[in-house]
CSV table of N, CA and C and ligand atoms in Angstrom, one decimal:
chain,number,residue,atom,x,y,z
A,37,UNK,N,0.8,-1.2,0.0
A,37,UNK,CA,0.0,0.0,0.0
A,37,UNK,C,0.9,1.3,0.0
A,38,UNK,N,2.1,1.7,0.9
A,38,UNK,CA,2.4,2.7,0.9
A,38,UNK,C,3.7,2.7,-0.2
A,39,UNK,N,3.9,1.2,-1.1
A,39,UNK,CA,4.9,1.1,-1.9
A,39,UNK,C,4.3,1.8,-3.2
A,40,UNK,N,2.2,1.5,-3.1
A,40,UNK,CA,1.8,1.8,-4.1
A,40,UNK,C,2.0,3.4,-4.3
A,41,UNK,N,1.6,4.2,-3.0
A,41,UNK,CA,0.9,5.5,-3.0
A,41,UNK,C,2.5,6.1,-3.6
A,42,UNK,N,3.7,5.5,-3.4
A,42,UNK,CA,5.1,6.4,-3.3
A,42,UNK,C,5.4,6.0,-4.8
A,43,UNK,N,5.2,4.7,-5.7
A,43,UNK,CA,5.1,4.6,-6.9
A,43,UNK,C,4.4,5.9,-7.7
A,44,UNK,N,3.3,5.9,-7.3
A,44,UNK,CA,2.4,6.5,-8.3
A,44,UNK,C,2.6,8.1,-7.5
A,45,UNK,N,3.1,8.3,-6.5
A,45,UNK,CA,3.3,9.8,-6.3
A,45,UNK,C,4.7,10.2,-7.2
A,46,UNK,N,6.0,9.2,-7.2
A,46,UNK,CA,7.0,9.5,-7.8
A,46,UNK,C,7.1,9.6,-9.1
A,47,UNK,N,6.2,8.3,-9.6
A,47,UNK,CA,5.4,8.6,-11.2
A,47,UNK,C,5.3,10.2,-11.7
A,48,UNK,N,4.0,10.2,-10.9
A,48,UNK,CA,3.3,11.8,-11.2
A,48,UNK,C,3.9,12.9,-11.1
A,49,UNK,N,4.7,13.0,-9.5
A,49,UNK,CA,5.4,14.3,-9.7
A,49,UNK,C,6.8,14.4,-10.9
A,50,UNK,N,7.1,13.6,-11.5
A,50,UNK,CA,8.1,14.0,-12.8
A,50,UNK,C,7.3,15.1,-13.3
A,51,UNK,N,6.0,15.0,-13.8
A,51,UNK,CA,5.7,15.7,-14.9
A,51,UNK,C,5.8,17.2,-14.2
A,52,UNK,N,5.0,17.0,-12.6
A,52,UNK,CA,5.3,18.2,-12.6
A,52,UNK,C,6.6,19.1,-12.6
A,53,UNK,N,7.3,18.1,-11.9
A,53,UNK,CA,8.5,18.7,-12.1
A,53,UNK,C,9.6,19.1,-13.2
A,54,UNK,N,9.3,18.3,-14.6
A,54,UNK,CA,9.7,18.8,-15.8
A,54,UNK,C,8.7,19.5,-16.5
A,55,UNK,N,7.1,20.0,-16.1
A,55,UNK,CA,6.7,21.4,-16.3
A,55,UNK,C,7.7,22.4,-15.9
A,56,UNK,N,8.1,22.1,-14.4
A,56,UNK,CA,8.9,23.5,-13.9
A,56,UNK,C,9.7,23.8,-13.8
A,57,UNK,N,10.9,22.8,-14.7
A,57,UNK,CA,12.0,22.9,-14.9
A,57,UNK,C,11.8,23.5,-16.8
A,58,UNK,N,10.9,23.4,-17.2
A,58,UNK,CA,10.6,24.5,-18.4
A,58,UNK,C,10.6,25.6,-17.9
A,59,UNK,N,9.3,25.5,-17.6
A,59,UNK,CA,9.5,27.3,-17.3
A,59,UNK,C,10.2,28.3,-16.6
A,60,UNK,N,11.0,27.3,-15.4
A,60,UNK,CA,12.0,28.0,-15.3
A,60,UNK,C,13.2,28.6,-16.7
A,61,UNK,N,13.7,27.1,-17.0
A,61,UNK,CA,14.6,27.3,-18.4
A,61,UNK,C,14.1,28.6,-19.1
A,62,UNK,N,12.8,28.8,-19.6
A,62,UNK,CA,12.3,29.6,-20.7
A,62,UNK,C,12.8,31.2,-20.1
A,63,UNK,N,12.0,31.4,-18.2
A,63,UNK,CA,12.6,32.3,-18.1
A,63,UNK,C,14.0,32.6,-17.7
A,64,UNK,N,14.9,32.1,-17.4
A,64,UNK,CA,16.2,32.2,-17.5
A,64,UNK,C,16.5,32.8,-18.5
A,65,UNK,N,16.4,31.6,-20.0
A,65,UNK,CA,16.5,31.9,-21.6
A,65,UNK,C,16.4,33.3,-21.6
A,66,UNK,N,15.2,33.9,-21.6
A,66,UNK,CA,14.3,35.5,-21.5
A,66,UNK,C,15.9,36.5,-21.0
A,67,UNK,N,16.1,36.2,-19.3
A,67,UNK,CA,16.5,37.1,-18.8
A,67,UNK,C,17.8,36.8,-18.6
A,68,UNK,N,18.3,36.0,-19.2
A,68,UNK,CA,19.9,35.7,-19.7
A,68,UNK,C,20.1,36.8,-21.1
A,69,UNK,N,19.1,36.8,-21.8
A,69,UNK,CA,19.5,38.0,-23.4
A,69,UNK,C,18.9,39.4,-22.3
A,70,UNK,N,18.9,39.8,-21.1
A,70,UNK,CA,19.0,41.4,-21.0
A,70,UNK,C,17.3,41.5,-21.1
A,71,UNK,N,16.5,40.9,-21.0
A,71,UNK,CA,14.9,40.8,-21.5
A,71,UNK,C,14.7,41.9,-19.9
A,72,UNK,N,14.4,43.2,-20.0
A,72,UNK,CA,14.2,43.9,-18.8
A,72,UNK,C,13.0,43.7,-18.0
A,73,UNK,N,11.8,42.9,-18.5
A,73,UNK,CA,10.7,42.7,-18.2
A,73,UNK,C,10.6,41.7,-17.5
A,74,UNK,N,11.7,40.5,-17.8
A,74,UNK,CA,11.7,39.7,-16.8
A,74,UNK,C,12.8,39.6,-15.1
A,75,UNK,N,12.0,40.2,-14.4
A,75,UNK,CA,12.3,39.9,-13.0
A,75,UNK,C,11.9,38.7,-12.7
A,76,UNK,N,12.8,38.9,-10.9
A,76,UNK,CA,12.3,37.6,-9.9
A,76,UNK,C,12.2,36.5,-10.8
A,77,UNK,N,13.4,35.8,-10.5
A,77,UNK,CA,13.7,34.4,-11.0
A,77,UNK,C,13.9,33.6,-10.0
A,78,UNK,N,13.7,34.2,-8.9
A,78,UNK,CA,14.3,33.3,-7.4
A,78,UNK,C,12.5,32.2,-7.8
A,79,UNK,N,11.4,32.8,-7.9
A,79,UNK,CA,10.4,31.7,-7.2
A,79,UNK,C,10.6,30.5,-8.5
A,80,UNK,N,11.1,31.0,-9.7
A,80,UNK,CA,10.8,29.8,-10.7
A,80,UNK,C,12.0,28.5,-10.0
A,81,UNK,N,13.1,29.6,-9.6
A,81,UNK,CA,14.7,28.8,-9.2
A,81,UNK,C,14.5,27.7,-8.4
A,82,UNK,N,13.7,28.5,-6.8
A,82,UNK,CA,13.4,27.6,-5.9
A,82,UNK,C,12.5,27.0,-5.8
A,83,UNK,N,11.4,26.8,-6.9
A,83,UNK,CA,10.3,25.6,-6.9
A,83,UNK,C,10.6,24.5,-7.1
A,84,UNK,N,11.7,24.7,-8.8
A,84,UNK,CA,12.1,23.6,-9.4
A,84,UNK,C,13.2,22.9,-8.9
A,85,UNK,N,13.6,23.5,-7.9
A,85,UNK,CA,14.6,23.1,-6.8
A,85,UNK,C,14.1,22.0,-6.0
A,86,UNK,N,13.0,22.6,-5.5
A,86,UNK,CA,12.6,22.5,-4.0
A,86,UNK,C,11.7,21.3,-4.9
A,87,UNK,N,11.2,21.1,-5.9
A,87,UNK,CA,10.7,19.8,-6.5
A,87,UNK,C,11.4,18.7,-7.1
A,88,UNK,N,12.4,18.7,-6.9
A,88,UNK,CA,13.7,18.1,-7.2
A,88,UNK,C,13.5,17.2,-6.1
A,89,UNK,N,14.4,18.0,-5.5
A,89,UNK,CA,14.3,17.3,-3.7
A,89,UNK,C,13.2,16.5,-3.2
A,90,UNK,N,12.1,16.9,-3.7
A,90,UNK,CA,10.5,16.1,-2.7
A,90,UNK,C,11.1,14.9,-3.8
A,91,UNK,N,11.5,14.9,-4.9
A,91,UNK,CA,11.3,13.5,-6.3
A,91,UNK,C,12.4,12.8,-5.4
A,92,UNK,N,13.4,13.6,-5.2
A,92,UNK,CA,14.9,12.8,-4.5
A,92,UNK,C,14.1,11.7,-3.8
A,93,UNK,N,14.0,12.5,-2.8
A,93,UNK,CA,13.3,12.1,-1.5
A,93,UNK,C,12.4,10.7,-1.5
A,94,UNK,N,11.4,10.6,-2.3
A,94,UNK,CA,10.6,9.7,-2.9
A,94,UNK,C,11.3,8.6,-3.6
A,95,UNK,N,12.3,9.0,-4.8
A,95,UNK,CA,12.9,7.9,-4.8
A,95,UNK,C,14.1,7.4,-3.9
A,96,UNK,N,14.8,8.2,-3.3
A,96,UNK,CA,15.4,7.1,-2.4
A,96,UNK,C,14.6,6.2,-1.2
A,97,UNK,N,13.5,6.6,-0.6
A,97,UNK,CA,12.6,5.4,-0.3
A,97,UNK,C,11.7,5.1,-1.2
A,98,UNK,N,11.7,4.9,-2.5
A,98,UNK,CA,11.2,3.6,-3.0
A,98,UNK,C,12.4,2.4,-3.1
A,99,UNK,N,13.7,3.0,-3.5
A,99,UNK,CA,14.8,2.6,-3.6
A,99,UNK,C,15.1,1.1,-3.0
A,100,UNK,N,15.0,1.2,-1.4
A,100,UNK,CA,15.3,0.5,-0.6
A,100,UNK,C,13.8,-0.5,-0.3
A,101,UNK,N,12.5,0.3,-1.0
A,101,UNK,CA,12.0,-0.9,-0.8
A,101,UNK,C,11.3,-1.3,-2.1
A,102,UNK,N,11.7,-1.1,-3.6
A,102,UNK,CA,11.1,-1.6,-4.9
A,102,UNK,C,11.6,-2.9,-4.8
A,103,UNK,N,10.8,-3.8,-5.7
A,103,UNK,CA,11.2,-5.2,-5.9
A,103,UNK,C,12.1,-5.2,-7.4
A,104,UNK,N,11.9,-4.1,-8.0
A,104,UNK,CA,13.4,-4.0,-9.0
A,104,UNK,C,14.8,-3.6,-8.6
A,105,UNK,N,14.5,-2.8,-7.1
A,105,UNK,CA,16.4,-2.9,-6.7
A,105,UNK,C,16.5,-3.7,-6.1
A,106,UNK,N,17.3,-4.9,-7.0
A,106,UNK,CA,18.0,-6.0,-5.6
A,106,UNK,C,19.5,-5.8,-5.5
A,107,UNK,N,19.5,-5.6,-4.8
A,107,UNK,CA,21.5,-5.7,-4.4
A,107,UNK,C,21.8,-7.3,-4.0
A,108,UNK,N,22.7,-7.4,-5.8
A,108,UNK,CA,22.6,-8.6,-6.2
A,108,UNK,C,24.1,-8.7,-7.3
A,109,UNK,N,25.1,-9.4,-7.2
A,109,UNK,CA,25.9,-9.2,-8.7
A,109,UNK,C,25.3,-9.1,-9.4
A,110,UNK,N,24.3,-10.3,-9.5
A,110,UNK,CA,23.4,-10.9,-10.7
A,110,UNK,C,22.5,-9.7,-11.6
A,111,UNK,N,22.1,-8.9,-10.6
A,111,UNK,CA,21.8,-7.7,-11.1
A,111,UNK,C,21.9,-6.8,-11.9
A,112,UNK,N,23.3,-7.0,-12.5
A,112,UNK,CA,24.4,-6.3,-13.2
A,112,UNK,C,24.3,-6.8,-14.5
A,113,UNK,N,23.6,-8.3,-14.7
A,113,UNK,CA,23.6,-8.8,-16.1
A,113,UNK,C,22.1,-8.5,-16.4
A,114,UNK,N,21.1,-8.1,-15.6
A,114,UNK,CA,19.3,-8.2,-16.3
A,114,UNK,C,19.4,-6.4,-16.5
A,115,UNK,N,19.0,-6.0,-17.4
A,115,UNK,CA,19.0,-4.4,-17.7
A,115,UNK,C,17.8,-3.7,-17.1
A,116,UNK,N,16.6,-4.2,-16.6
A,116,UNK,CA,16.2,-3.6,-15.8
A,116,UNK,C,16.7,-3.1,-14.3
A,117,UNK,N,17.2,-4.4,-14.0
A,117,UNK,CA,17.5,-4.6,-12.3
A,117,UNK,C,18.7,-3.7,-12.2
A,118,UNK,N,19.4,-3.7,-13.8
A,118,UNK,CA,20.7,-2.7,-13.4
A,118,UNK,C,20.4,-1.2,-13.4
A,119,UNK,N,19.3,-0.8,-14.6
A,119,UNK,CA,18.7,0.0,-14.5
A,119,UNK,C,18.4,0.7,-13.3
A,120,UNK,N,17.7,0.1,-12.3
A,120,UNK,CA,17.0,0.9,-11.3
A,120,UNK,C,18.1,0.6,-10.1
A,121,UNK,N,19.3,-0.3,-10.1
A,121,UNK,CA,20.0,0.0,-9.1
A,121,UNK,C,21.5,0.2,-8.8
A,122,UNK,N,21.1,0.9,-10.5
A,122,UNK,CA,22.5,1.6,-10.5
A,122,UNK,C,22.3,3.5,-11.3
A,123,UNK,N,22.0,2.7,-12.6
A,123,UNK,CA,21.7,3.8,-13.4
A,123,UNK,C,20.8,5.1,-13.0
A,124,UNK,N,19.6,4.7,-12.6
A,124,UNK,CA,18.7,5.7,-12.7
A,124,UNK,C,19.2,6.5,-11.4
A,125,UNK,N,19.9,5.8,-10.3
A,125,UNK,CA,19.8,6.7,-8.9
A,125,UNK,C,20.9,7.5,-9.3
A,126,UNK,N,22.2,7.2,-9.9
A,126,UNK,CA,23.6,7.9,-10.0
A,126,UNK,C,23.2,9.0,-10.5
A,127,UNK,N,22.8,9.2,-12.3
A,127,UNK,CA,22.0,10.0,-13.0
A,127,UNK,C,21.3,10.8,-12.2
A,128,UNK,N,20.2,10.4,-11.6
A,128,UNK,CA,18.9,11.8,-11.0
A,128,UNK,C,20.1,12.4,-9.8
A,129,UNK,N,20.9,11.6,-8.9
A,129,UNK,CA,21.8,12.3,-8.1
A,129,UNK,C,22.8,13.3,-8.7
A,130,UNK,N,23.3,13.1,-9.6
A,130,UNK,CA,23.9,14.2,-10.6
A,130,UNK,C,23.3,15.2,-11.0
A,131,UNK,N,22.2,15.2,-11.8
A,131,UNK,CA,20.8,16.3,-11.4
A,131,UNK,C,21.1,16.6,-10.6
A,132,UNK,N,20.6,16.3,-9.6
A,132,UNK,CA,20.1,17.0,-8.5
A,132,UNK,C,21.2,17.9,-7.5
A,133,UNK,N,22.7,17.4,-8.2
A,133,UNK,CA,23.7,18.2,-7.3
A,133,UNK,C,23.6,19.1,-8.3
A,134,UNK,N,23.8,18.9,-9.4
A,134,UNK,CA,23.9,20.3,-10.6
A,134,UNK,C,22.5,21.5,-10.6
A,135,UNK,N,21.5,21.3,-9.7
A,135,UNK,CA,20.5,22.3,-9.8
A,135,UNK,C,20.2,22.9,-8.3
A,136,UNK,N,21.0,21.9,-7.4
A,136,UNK,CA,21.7,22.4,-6.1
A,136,UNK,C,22.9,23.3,-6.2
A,137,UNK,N,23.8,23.0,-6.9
A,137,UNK,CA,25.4,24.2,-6.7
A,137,UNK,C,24.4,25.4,-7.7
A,138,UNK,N,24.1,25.1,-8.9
A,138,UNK,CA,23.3,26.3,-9.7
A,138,UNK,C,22.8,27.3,-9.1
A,139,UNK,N,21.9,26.8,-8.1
A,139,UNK,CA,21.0,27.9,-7.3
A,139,UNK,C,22.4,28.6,-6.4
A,140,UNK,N,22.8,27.7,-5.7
A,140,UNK,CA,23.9,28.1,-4.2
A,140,UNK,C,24.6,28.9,-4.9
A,141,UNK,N,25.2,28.3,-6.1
A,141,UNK,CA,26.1,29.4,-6.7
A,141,UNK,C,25.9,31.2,-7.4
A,142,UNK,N,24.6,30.5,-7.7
A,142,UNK,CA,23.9,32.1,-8.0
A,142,UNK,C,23.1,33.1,-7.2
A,143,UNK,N,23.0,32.4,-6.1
A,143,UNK,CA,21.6,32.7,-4.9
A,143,UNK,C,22.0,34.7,-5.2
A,144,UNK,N,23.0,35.1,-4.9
A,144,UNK,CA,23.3,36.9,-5.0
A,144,UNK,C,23.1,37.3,-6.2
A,145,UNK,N,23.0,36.5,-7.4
A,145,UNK,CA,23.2,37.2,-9.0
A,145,UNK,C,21.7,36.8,-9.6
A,146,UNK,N,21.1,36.1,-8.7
A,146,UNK,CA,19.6,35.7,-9.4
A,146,UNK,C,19.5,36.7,-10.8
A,147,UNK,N,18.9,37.7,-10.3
A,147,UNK,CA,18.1,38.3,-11.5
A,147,UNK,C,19.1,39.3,-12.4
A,148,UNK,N,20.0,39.1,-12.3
A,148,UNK,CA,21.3,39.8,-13.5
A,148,UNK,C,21.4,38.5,-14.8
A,149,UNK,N,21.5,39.1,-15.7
A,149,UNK,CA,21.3,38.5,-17.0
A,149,UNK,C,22.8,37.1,-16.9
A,150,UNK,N,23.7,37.6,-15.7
A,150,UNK,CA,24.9,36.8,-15.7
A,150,UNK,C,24.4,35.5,-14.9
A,151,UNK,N,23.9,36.0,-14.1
A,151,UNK,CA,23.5,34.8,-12.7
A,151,UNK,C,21.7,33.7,-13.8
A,152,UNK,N,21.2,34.9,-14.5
A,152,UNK,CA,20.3,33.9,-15.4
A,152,UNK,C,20.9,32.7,-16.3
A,153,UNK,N,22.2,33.5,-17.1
A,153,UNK,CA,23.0,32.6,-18.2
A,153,UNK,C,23.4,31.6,-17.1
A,154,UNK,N,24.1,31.7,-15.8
A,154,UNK,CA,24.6,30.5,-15.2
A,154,UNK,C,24.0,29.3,-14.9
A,155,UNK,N,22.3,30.0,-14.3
A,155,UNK,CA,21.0,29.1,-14.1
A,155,UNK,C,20.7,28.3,-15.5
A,156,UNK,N,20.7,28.8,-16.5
A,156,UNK,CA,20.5,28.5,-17.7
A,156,UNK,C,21.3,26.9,-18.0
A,157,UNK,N,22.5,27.0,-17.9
A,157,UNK,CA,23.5,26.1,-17.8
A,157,UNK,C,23.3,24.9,-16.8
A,158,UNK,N,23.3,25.4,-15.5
A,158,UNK,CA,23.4,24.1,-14.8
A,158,UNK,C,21.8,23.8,-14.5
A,159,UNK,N,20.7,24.5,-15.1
A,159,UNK,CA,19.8,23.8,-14.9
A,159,UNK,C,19.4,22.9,-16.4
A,160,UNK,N,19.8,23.6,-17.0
A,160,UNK,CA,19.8,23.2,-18.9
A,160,UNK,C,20.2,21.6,-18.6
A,161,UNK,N,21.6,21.4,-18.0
A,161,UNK,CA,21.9,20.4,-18.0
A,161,UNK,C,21.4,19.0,-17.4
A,162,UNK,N,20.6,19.5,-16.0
A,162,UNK,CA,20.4,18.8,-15.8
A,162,UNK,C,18.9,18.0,-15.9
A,163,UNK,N,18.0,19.3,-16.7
A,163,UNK,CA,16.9,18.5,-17.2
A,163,UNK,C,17.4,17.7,-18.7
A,164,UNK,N,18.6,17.7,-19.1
A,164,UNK,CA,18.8,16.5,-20.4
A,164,UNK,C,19.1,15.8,-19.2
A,165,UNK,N,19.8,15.6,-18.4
A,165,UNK,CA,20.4,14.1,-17.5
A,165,UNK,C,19.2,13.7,-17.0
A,166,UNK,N,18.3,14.3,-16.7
A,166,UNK,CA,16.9,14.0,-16.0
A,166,UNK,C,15.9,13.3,-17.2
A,167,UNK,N,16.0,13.7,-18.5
A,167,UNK,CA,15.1,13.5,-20.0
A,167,UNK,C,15.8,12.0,-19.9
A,168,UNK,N,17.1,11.6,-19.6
A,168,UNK,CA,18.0,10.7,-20.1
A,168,UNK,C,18.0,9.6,-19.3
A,169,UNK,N,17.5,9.6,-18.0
A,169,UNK,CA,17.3,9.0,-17.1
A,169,UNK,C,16.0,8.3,-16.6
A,170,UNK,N,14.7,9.3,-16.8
A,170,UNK,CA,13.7,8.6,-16.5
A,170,UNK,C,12.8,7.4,-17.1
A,171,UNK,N,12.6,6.1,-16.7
A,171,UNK,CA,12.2,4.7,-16.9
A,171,UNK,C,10.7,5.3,-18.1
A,172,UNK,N,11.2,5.5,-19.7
A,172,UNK,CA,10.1,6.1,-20.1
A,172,UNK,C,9.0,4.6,-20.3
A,173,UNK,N,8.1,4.6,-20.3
A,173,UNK,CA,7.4,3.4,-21.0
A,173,UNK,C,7.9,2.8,-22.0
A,174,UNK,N,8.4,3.7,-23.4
A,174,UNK,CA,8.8,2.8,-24.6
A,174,UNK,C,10.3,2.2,-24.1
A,175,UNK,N,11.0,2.6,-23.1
A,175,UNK,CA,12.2,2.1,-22.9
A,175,UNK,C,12.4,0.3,-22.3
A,176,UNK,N,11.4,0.3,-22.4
A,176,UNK,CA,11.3,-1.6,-21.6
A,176,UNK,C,11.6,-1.4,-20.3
A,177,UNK,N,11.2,-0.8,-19.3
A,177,UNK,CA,12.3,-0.8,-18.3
A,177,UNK,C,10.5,-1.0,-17.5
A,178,UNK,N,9.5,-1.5,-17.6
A,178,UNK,CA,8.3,-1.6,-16.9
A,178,UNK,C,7.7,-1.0,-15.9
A,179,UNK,N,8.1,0.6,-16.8
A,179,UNK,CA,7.9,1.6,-15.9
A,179,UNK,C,6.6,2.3,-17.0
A,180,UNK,N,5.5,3.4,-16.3
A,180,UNK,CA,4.0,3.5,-17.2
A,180,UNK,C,4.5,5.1,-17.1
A,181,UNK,N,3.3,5.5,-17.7
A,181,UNK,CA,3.4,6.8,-18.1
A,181,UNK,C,2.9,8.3,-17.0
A,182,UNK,N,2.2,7.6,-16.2
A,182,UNK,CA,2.1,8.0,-14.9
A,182,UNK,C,2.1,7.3,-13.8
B,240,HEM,C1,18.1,9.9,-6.4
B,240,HEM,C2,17.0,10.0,-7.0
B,240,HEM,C3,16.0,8.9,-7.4
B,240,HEM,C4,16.0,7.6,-7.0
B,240,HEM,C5,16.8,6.9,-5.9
B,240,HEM,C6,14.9,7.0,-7.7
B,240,HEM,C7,14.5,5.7,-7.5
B,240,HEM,C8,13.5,5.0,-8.3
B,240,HEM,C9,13.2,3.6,-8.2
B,240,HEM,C10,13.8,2.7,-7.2
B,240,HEM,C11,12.2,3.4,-9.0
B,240,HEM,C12,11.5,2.0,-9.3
B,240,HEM,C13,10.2,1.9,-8.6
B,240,HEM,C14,9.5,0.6,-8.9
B,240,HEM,O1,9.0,0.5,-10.0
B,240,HEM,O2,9.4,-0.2,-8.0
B,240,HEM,C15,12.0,4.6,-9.8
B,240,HEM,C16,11.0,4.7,-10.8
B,240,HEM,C17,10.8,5.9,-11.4
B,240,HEM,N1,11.5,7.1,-11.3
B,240,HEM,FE1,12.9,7.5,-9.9
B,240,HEM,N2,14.3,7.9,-8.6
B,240,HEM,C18,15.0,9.1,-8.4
B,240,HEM,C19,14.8,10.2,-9.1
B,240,HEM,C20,13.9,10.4,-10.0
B,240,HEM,C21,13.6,11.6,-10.7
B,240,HEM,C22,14.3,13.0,-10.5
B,240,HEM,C23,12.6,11.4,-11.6
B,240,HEM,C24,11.9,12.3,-12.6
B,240,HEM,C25,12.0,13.5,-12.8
B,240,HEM,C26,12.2,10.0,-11.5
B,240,HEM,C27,11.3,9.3,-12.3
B,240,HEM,C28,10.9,8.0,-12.1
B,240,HEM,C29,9.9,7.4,-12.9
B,240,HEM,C30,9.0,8.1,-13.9
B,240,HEM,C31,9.8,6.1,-12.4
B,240,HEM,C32,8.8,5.0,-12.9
B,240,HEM,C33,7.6,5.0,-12.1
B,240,HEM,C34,6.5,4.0,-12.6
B,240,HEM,O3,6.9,2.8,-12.7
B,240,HEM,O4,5.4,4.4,-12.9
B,240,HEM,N3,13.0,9.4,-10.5
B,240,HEM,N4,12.8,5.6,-9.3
């Protein structure tokens, strides 16, 4: 039951969370070219942050209790099992340090076209590591679409 509810919460919140790592990107994009109309980039910065973290969070306790991570050699030869207990946690942990230093590093330069281009970069990056990493349906990895 609570394996179900943390499946299908960690399911679901991807999407929200790569909604808001768009629109952050887009406004960055905006106010990285000098766009003067775009202020306050902190709330886009620290949602898509702070929804990062809740996903973390969710997957590392499904982690320890899905029936696809076995800590197992054997593990190492089935592509799903290696999948989910190697690949996908390394990857989203990479994310998630790259949109952690992003913010920390810019927290004083937020809304300067310098501190947006920086956001731009290390969040840019790490929604492709995040695109590249999540169990899509067509990938075989017996993961659904929500
Ligand atoms: C360190 C971070 C993370 C860990 C440890 C982790 C762990 C896991 C585990 C163990 C599963 C398999 C659950 C199961 O089917 O039993 C899973 C599935 C999944 N994860 Fe993560 N995850 C992390 C981050 C993320 C992030 C950032 C996203 C998306 C933005 C994501 C998206 C998904 C999706 C879409 C599934 C498939 C859910 C389904 O079967 O419907 N994960 N994750």
């Amino acid at each position: 039951m609570f394996y179900t509810i943390l499946l299908k919460s960690h399911s679901g919140l991807r999407w929200i969370l790569l909604v808001s790592l768009i629109f952050a990107l887009v406004k960055f994009f905006r106010a990285a070219r000098g766009n003067s109309h775009v202020r306050r980039l902190v709330p886009y910065t620290l949602i898509s942050m702070i929804l990062m973290h809740i996903q973390v969070l969710f997957g590392l306790l499904l982690y320890f209790i899905s029936p696809k991570v076995i800590f197992a050699a054997e593990s190492m030869k089935n592509s799903v099992h290696r999948f989910f207990l190697v690949e996908h946690i390394s990857l989203m942990l990479i994310a998630a340090i790259l949109i952690t230093i992003g913010y920390s590093k810019t927290k004083k330069q937020i809304n300067t076209p310098f501190g947006a281009k920086r956001l731009l970069i290390y969040y840019g990056i790490a929604l492709i590591i995040i695109l590249a990493s999540i169990p899509w349906p067509f990938r075989g990895l017996g993961a659904a679409w929500m």
